[in-house]
mmCIF file of C-alpha atoms and ligand atoms in Angstrom:
data_model
loop_
_atom_site.group_PDB
_atom_site.id
_atom_site.type_symbol
_atom_site.label_atom_id
_atom_site.label_comp_id
_atom_site.label_asym_id
_atom_site.label_seq_id
_atom_site.Cartn_x
_atom_site.Cartn_y
_atom_site.Cartn_z
ATOM 1 C CA MET A 1 5.326 -15.450 10.593
ATOM 2 C CA SER A 2 6.459 -11.899 11.188
ATOM 3 C CA PHE A 3 9.271 -9.580 10.232
ATOM 4 C CA VAL A 4 11.044 -6.423 11.236
ATOM 5 C CA LEU A 5 10.850 -3.264 9.194
ATOM 6 C CA PRO A 6 14.125 -1.807 7.916
ATOM 7 C CA HIS A 7 13.520 1.124 10.302
ATOM 8 C CA ALA A 8 16.765 2.951 9.570
ATOM 9 C CA ARG A 9 15.445 3.819 6.121
ATOM 10 C CA CYS A 10 12.165 3.863 4.257
ATOM 11 C CA GLY A 11 11.277 0.393 2.963
ATOM 12 C CA VAL A 12 10.130 -0.353 -0.580
ATOM 13 C CA MET A 13 6.958 -2.391 -1.073
ATOM 14 C CA GLY A 14 6.810 -3.675 -4.647
ATOM 15 C CA ILE A 15 3.371 -3.990 -6.224
ATOM 16 C CA LEU A 16 2.483 -7.362 -7.726
ATOM 17 C CA ASN A 17 -0.941 -7.153 -9.319
ATOM 18 C CA VAL A 18 -2.574 -10.443 -10.224
ATOM 19 C CA THR A 19 -5.572 -8.785 -11.841
ATOM 20 C CA PRO A 20 -6.599 -8.824 -15.506
ATOM 21 C CA ASP A 21 -7.664 -5.146 -15.379
ATOM 22 C CA SER A 22 -4.906 -3.607 -13.305
ATOM 23 C CA PHE A 23 -4.614 0.099 -14.046
ATOM 24 C CA SER A 24 -0.997 0.271 -15.078
ATOM 25 C CA ASP A 25 0.249 -3.227 -15.730
ATOM 26 C CA GLY A 26 -2.539 -3.897 -18.213
ATOM 27 C CA GLY A 27 -3.130 -7.389 -16.864
ATOM 28 C CA ARG A 28 0.148 -8.683 -18.204
ATOM 29 C CA PHE A 29 0.773 -10.708 -15.066
ATOM 30 C CA VAL A 30 -2.465 -12.651 -14.816
ATOM 31 C CA ARG A 31 -0.903 -15.984 -15.480
ATOM 32 C CA LEU A 32 0.986 -17.770 -12.730
ATOM 33 C CA PRO A 33 4.455 -18.073 -14.304
ATOM 34 C CA GLN A 34 4.388 -14.413 -15.302
ATOM 35 C CA ALA A 35 3.272 -13.343 -11.840
ATOM 36 C CA ILE A 36 6.050 -15.338 -10.214
ATOM 37 C CA ALA A 37 8.634 -13.981 -12.656
ATOM 38 C CA GLN A 38 7.458 -10.419 -11.998
ATOM 39 C CA GLY A 39 7.657 -11.018 -8.229
ATOM 40 C CA LEU A 40 11.210 -12.356 -8.515
ATOM 41 C CA ARG A 41 12.126 -9.378 -10.699
ATOM 42 C CA LEU A 42 10.812 -6.909 -8.110
ATOM 43 C CA ILE A 43 12.835 -8.687 -5.405
ATOM 44 C CA GLU A 44 15.965 -8.549 -7.566
ATOM 45 C CA GLU A 45 15.290 -4.824 -8.057
ATOM 46 C CA GLY A 46 15.407 -4.320 -4.300
ATOM 47 C CA ALA A 47 11.887 -4.753 -2.900
ATOM 48 C CA ASP A 48 11.815 -5.162 0.895
ATOM 49 C CA ILE A 49 8.230 -6.458 0.749
ATOM 50 C CA LEU A 50 6.045 -7.698 -2.136
ATOM 51 C CA ASP A 51 2.365 -6.694 -2.050
ATOM 52 C CA ILE A 52 0.286 -9.301 -3.873
ATOM 53 C CA GLY A 53 -3.247 -8.323 -4.856
ATOM 54 C CA GLY A 54 -6.031 -10.043 -6.807
ATOM 55 C CA GLU A 55 -8.735 -7.378 -6.517
ATOM 56 C CA SER A 56 -8.258 -4.116 -8.373
ATOM 57 C CA THR A 57 -9.178 -1.240 -6.049
ATOM 58 C CA ARG A 58 -8.402 1.648 -8.378
ATOM 59 C CA PRO A 59 -11.243 4.109 -8.984
ATOM 60 C CA GLY A 60 -14.165 2.515 -10.833
ATOM 61 C CA ALA A 61 -13.072 -1.097 -10.298
ATOM 62 C CA ALA A 62 -15.788 -3.673 -9.613
ATOM 63 C CA PRO A 63 -15.465 -6.277 -6.837
ATOM 64 C CA VAL A 64 -14.421 -9.850 -7.673
ATOM 65 C CA SER A 65 -15.770 -13.088 -6.237
ATOM 66 C CA VAL A 66 -13.967 -14.722 -3.332
ATOM 67 C CA GLN A 67 -13.187 -17.764 -5.485
ATOM 68 C CA GLU A 68 -11.739 -15.649 -8.289
ATOM 69 C CA GLU A 69 -9.582 -13.691 -5.854
ATOM 70 C CA MET A 70 -8.358 -16.929 -4.222
ATOM 71 C CA ASP A 71 -7.522 -18.491 -7.579
ATOM 72 C CA ARG A 72 -5.526 -15.435 -8.584
ATOM 73 C CA VAL A 73 -3.409 -14.848 -5.506
ATOM 74 C CA ILE A 74 -2.943 -18.025 -3.458
ATOM 75 C CA PRO A 75 -0.800 -19.916 -6.004
ATOM 76 C CA VAL A 76 1.380 -16.804 -6.337
ATOM 77 C CA VAL A 77 1.843 -16.497 -2.567
ATOM 78 C CA GLU A 78 2.632 -20.220 -2.296
ATOM 79 C CA ALA A 79 5.219 -20.118 -5.060
ATOM 80 C CA LEU A 80 6.938 -16.909 -3.942
ATOM 81 C CA ALA A 81 6.980 -18.019 -0.289
ATOM 82 C CA ARG A 82 8.687 -21.230 -1.433
ATOM 83 C CA GLU A 83 11.170 -19.510 -3.734
ATOM 84 C CA THR A 84 12.143 -16.389 -1.758
ATOM 85 C CA GLY A 85 12.754 -15.131 1.748
ATOM 86 C CA THR A 86 11.286 -11.713 0.996
ATOM 87 C CA PRO A 87 8.250 -10.886 3.159
ATOM 88 C CA LEU A 88 4.999 -11.138 1.231
ATOM 89 C CA SER A 89 1.991 -8.903 1.850
ATOM 90 C CA ILE A 90 -1.525 -9.893 0.838
ATOM 91 C CA ASP A 91 -3.606 -6.965 -0.486
ATOM 92 C CA THR A 92 -7.120 -8.148 0.341
ATOM 93 C CA SER A 93 -10.298 -7.328 2.264
ATOM 94 C CA THR A 94 -11.592 -10.908 2.141
ATOM 95 C CA PRO A 95 -11.261 -13.022 5.319
ATOM 96 C CA GLU A 96 -10.941 -16.303 3.397
ATOM 97 C CA VAL A 97 -8.086 -14.860 1.348
ATOM 98 C CA MET A 98 -6.361 -13.511 4.481
ATOM 99 C CA ARG A 99 -6.473 -16.958 6.092
ATOM 100 C CA ALA A 100 -5.305 -18.860 3.012
ATOM 101 C CA ALA A 101 -2.554 -16.371 2.160
ATOM 102 C CA VAL A 102 -1.091 -16.364 5.671
ATOM 103 C CA SER A 103 -1.193 -20.190 5.719
ATOM 104 C CA ALA A 104 0.655 -20.092 2.405
ATOM 105 C CA GLY A 105 3.347 -17.833 3.894
ATOM 106 C CA ALA A 106 2.167 -14.204 3.693
ATOM 107 C CA ALA A 107 3.777 -12.059 6.419
ATOM 108 C CA LEU A 108 1.511 -8.973 6.260
ATOM 109 C CA ILE A 109 -2.169 -8.258 5.598
ATOM 110 C CA ASN A 110 -2.771 -5.043 3.628
ATOM 111 C CA ASP A 111 -6.467 -4.167 3.686
ATOM 112 C CA VAL A 112 -7.733 -1.037 1.881
ATOM 113 C CA ARG A 113 -11.026 -1.517 3.795
ATOM 114 C CA ALA A 114 -9.236 -1.614 7.167
ATOM 115 C CA LEU A 115 -10.886 -4.900 8.253
ATOM 116 C CA ARG A 116 -14.464 -3.615 7.805
ATOM 117 C CA MET A 117 -15.685 -6.660 5.829
ATOM 118 C CA PRO A 118 -17.676 -9.180 7.922
ATOM 119 C CA GLY A 119 -15.254 -11.676 9.463
ATOM 120 C CA ALA A 120 -12.107 -9.732 8.532
ATOM 121 C CA LEU A 121 -11.245 -8.618 12.085
ATOM 122 C CA LYS A 122 -11.514 -12.200 13.309
ATOM 123 C CA ALA A 123 -9.455 -13.635 10.440
ATOM 124 C CA ALA A 124 -6.747 -10.991 10.836
ATOM 125 C CA ALA A 125 -6.624 -11.475 14.616
ATOM 126 C CA ALA A 126 -6.097 -15.219 14.192
ATOM 127 C CA ALA A 127 -3.497 -14.737 11.446
ATOM 128 C CA GLY A 128 -1.026 -13.206 13.891
ATOM 129 C CA VAL A 129 0.819 -11.091 11.270
ATOM 130 C CA PRO A 130 1.102 -7.280 10.995
ATOM 131 C CA ILE A 131 -1.873 -5.523 9.385
ATOM 132 C CA CYS A 132 -1.936 -2.324 7.341
ATOM 133 C CA LEU A 133 -5.157 -0.357 7.955
ATOM 134 C CA MET A 134 -5.936 2.058 5.110
ATOM 135 C CA HIS A 135 -8.372 4.960 4.989
ATOM 136 C CA MET A 136 -10.929 4.977 2.165
ATOM 137 C CA GLN A 137 -14.081 7.069 1.788
ATOM 138 C CA GLY A 138 -16.715 4.965 -0.023
ATOM 139 C CA GLU A 139 -16.019 1.928 -2.185
ATOM 140 C CA PRO A 140 -13.649 1.664 -5.186
ATOM 141 C CA ARG A 141 -16.437 1.564 -7.788
ATOM 142 C CA THR A 142 -17.913 4.936 -6.728
ATOM 143 C CA MET A 143 -15.415 6.572 -4.361
ATOM 144 C CA GLN A 144 -14.301 9.313 -6.754
ATOM 145 C CA ALA A 145 -17.856 10.499 -7.547
ATOM 146 C CA SER A 146 -18.013 13.221 -4.860
ATOM 147 C CA PRO A 147 -15.484 12.890 -2.067
ATOM 148 C CA ARG A 148 -16.321 15.240 0.822
ATOM 149 C CA TYR A 149 -14.374 16.238 3.934
ATOM 150 C CA GLY A 150 -14.661 18.864 6.651
ATOM 151 C CA PRO A 151 -12.092 21.613 7.231
ATOM 152 C CA ASP A 152 -9.323 19.252 8.444
ATOM 153 C CA ILE A 153 -8.925 16.086 6.390
ATOM 154 C CA VAL A 154 -6.019 14.898 8.551
ATOM 155 C CA ASP A 155 -8.315 14.980 11.595
ATOM 156 C CA GLU A 156 -10.916 12.977 9.714
ATOM 157 C CA VAL A 157 -8.482 10.344 8.452
ATOM 158 C CA THR A 158 -6.904 10.145 11.909
ATOM 159 C CA GLY A 159 -10.355 9.737 13.484
ATOM 160 C CA PHE A 160 -11.189 6.889 11.109
ATOM 161 C CA LEU A 161 -7.869 5.121 11.676
ATOM 162 C CA THR A 162 -8.159 5.580 15.453
ATOM 163 C CA GLU A 163 -11.620 3.974 15.356
ATOM 164 C CA ARG A 164 -10.259 1.033 13.315
ATOM 165 C CA ILE A 165 -7.280 0.660 15.691
ATOM 166 C CA ALA A 166 -9.756 0.478 18.590
ATOM 167 C CA ALA A 167 -11.809 -2.138 16.709
ATOM 168 C CA CYS A 168 -8.633 -4.177 16.177
ATOM 169 C CA GLU A 169 -7.705 -4.000 19.844
ATOM 170 C CA ALA A 170 -11.245 -5.029 20.827
ATOM 171 C CA ALA A 171 -10.811 -8.048 18.522
ATOM 172 C CA GLY A 172 -7.616 -9.043 20.327
ATOM 173 C CA ILE A 173 -5.075 -7.551 17.888
ATOM 174 C CA ASP A 174 -2.098 -5.961 19.637
ATOM 175 C CA ARG A 175 -1.484 -2.384 18.442
ATOM 176 C CA ALA A 176 2.173 -3.303 17.899
ATOM 177 C CA ARG A 177 0.921 -5.289 14.884
ATOM 178 C CA LEU A 178 -0.740 -2.294 13.203
ATOM 179 C CA TRP A 179 0.449 -0.129 10.325
ATOM 180 C CA ILE A 180 -1.525 2.785 8.887
ATOM 181 C CA ASP A 181 -2.029 4.359 5.442
ATOM 182 C CA PRO A 182 -4.025 7.501 4.499
ATOM 183 C CA GLY A 183 -5.092 5.874 1.211
ATOM 184 C CA PHE A 184 -4.086 8.307 -1.517
ATOM 185 C CA GLY A 185 -6.695 8.393 -4.287
ATOM 186 C CA PHE A 186 -9.293 6.449 -2.293
ATOM 187 C CA GLY A 187 -12.310 8.761 -2.140
ATOM 188 C CA LYS A 188 -10.158 11.900 -2.376
ATOM 189 C CA ASP A 189 -9.811 14.620 -4.980
ATOM 190 C CA LEU A 190 -6.540 16.392 -5.753
ATOM 191 C CA SER A 191 -6.975 19.012 -3.014
ATOM 192 C CA HIS A 192 -7.680 16.263 -0.462
ATOM 193 C CA ASN A 193 -4.666 14.205 -1.543
ATOM 194 C CA LEU A 194 -2.399 17.270 -1.489
ATOM 195 C CA ALA A 195 -3.598 18.322 1.958
ATOM 196 C CA LEU A 196 -2.789 14.843 3.288
ATOM 197 C CA LEU A 197 0.597 14.673 1.596
ATOM 198 C CA ALA A 198 1.561 18.131 2.828
ATOM 199 C CA GLN A 199 0.734 17.077 6.415
ATOM 200 C CA LEU A 200 2.064 13.524 6.322
ATOM 201 C CA ASP A 201 4.161 14.206 9.425
ATOM 202 C CA ARG A 202 0.947 14.556 11.473
ATOM 203 C CA LEU A 203 0.033 10.967 10.521
ATOM 204 C CA SER A 204 3.544 9.643 11.129
ATOM 205 C CA ARG A 205 3.397 11.122 14.652
ATOM 206 C CA LEU A 206 0.537 8.752 15.506
ATOM 207 C CA GLY A 207 3.326 6.261 16.163
ATOM 208 C CA PHE A 208 2.439 3.466 13.722
ATOM 209 C CA PRO A 209 4.523 2.441 10.710
ATOM 210 C CA LEU A 210 3.158 4.658 7.933
ATOM 211 C CA VAL A 211 2.599 3.234 4.425
ATOM 212 C CA VAL A 212 2.268 5.603 1.460
ATOM 213 C CA GLY A 213 1.041 4.603 -2.009
ATOM 214 C CA LEU A 214 1.361 7.284 -4.673
ATOM 215 C CA SER A 215 2.943 5.304 -7.507
ATOM 216 C CA ARG A 216 1.498 6.225 -10.941
ATOM 217 C CA LYS A 217 -1.732 7.501 -9.381
ATOM 218 C CA SER A 218 -4.019 9.950 -11.168
ATOM 219 C CA MET A 219 -3.339 12.717 -8.606
ATOM 220 C CA LEU A 220 0.186 12.898 -10.056
ATOM 221 C CA GLY A 221 -1.231 13.081 -13.570
ATOM 222 C CA GLN A 222 -3.556 15.895 -12.483
ATOM 223 C CA MET A 223 -0.619 17.875 -11.104
ATOM 224 C CA LEU A 224 1.143 17.450 -14.458
ATOM 225 C CA ASP A 225 -1.763 18.706 -16.563
ATOM 226 C CA GLY A 226 -3.158 15.256 -17.277
ATOM 227 C CA ASN A 227 -0.093 13.252 -18.248
ATOM 228 C CA ASP A 228 -0.453 9.584 -19.118
ATOM 229 C CA VAL A 229 0.042 6.809 -16.547
ATOM 230 C CA SER A 230 3.082 5.639 -18.552
ATOM 231 C CA GLU A 231 4.756 9.029 -17.968
ATOM 232 C CA ARG A 232 4.473 9.166 -14.177
ATOM 233 C CA LEU A 233 7.806 7.722 -13.008
ATOM 234 C CA PRO A 234 9.490 11.062 -12.186
ATOM 235 C CA ALA A 235 6.362 12.234 -10.374
ATOM 236 C CA SER A 236 6.144 8.928 -8.495
ATOM 237 C CA LEU A 237 9.788 9.254 -7.395
ATOM 238 C CA ALA A 238 9.199 12.807 -6.175
ATOM 239 C CA GLY A 239 6.214 11.556 -4.193
ATOM 240 C CA ALA A 240 8.168 8.651 -2.692
ATOM 241 C CA LEU A 241 11.014 10.954 -1.597
ATOM 242 C CA TRP A 242 8.586 13.451 -0.077
ATOM 243 C CA ALA A 243 6.886 10.609 1.794
ATOM 244 C CA ALA A 244 10.193 9.175 3.064
ATOM 245 C CA ALA A 245 11.342 12.609 4.206
ATOM 246 C CA HIS A 246 8.112 13.151 6.140
ATOM 247 C CA GLY A 247 7.868 9.925 8.072
ATOM 248 C CA ALA A 248 6.785 7.112 5.739
ATOM 249 C CA ALA A 249 8.135 3.742 6.875
ATOM 250 C CA VAL A 250 7.192 2.081 3.575
ATOM 251 C CA VAL A 251 6.383 3.307 0.080
ATOM 252 C CA ARG A 252 4.198 1.090 -2.134
ATOM 253 C CA VAL A 253 5.496 1.333 -5.709
ATOM 254 C CA HIS A 254 5.535 -0.214 -9.169
ATOM 255 C CA ASP A 255 9.052 0.970 -10.101
ATOM 256 C CA VAL A 256 11.120 -0.727 -7.425
ATOM 257 C CA ARG A 257 14.642 -0.228 -8.778
ATOM 258 C CA ALA A 258 14.221 3.466 -9.503
ATOM 259 C CA THR A 259 12.550 4.087 -6.143
ATOM 260 C CA ALA A 260 15.171 2.141 -4.182
ATOM 261 C CA GLU A 261 17.950 4.139 -5.888
ATOM 262 C CA ALA A 262 16.258 7.486 -5.238
ATOM 263 C CA LEU A 263 15.768 6.530 -1.578
ATOM 264 C CA ARG A 264 19.411 5.474 -1.216
ATOM 265 C CA ILE A 265 20.573 8.921 -2.309
ATOM 266 C CA TRP A 266 18.118 10.667 -0.023
ATOM 267 C CA HIS A 267 19.091 8.415 2.878
ATOM 268 C CA ALA A 268 22.827 8.915 2.368
ATOM 269 C CA VAL A 269 22.381 12.687 2.589
ATOM 270 C CA ALA A 270 19.938 12.472 5.491
ATOM 271 C CA SER A 271 22.369 10.223 7.421
ATOM 272 C CA GLU A 272 25.250 12.616 6.799
ATOM 273 C CA ARG A 273 23.142 15.480 8.076
ATOM 274 C CA ALA A 274 22.104 13.513 11.185
ATOM 275 C CA ALA A 275 25.739 12.570 11.910
ATOM 276 C CA ARG A 276 26.765 16.215 11.683
ATOM 277 C CA ALA A 277 23.937 17.324 13.939
ATOM 278 C CA GLY A 278 24.997 14.716 16.497
ATOM 279 C CA ALA A 279 28.725 15.559 16.324
HETATM 280 C C1 PT1 B 301 -2.443 2.168 -1.279
HETATM 281 C C2 PT1 B 301 -2.954 1.231 -2.226
HETATM 282 C C3 PT1 B 301 -3.130 -0.115 -1.789
HETATM 283 N N1 PT1 B 301 -3.299 1.581 -3.504
HETATM 284 C C4 PT1 B 301 -2.298 0.458 0.325
HETATM 285 N N2 PT1 B 301 -2.787 -0.467 -0.515
HETATM 286 C C5 PT1 B 301 -3.816 0.655 -4.331
HETATM 287 N N3 PT1 B 301 -1.962 0.094 1.590
HETATM 288 C C6 PT1 B 301 -3.987 -0.662 -3.896
HETATM 289 C C7 PT1 B 301 -5.575 6.576 -9.057
HETATM 290 O O1 PT1 B 301 -6.105 7.590 -8.600
HETATM 291 O O2 PT1 B 301 -2.257 3.436 -1.581
HETATM 292 N N4 PT1 B 301 -2.132 1.766 -0.040
HETATM 293 N N5 PT1 B 301 -3.646 -1.029 -2.652
HETATM 294 C C8 PT1 B 301 -4.200 1.057 -5.731
HETATM 295 N N6 PT1 B 301 -5.292 1.981 -5.711
HETATM 296 C C9 PT1 B 301 -5.401 3.084 -6.559
HETATM 297 C C10 PT1 B 301 -6.088 4.223 -6.132
HETATM 298 C C11 PT1 B 301 -4.803 3.079 -7.802
HETATM 299 C C12 PT1 B 301 -6.150 5.350 -6.932
HETATM 300 C C13 PT1 B 301 -4.870 4.186 -8.621
HETATM 301 C C14 PT1 B 301 -5.526 5.349 -8.188
HETATM 302 O O3 PT1 B 301 -5.025 6.526 -10.171
#
């Protein structure tokens, strides 16, 4: 199963965490009926894609077992695939979960480890769906301890993604199936995240659909003198608009309705400007 991006405007990927320790939903959606209800709510709010994840990858999070991850996400993918036509993305690094989720109807694989787990390239190749390759330095549990980059972080992230794209092609995955993501907050301090965000257009020029996840992240809190995660909606909207204006094809967000509305305004003005430039 595959789908076409809404390329005329930036798409909204709604976050559906099925984790008991998720950093901003407080594990409220662990149970199946709640997870399904939350997914349907995000679709009603205007999500173009739902990203379903059973492993928390925020800073400090510990890995989960394959069985635990399966038990969390597969019933949710099955139910939402049955009940909606909205494309579902599976946020996983685990080959078994990729296979089961795509069989259950997932239309995209979103892997924060960019298919570096043993067997992941093979599973993703066989799945036949688009794949989002994300940059991360280190592993979630320890990645924020001492992130280090050379003078040009965009070059380094681009080099990593280019290497993963080559690995995908060597595994038989057509590059037309690949999306990319610089991985905000994944082994990056504030200066690293800001340097990437300020030069997002360099990544969008690589020619792959660009995914950006800034929603409620600590980098926004740091820029607002340490505000609480519950107070980060305005900052998240500013980040989503910046990303859309600088080439993001998709923004990954918690607050779908607010983000979709902000993007509609931005897009209406951007379209008017483009029409005038063309006239
Ligand atoms: C992301 C992303 C993701 N983020 C993609 N998938 C998370 N493609 C999970 C913090 O600093 O950006 N892109 N899957 C969530 N990860 C984090 C990272 C959550 C950092 C919070 C922080 O607060």
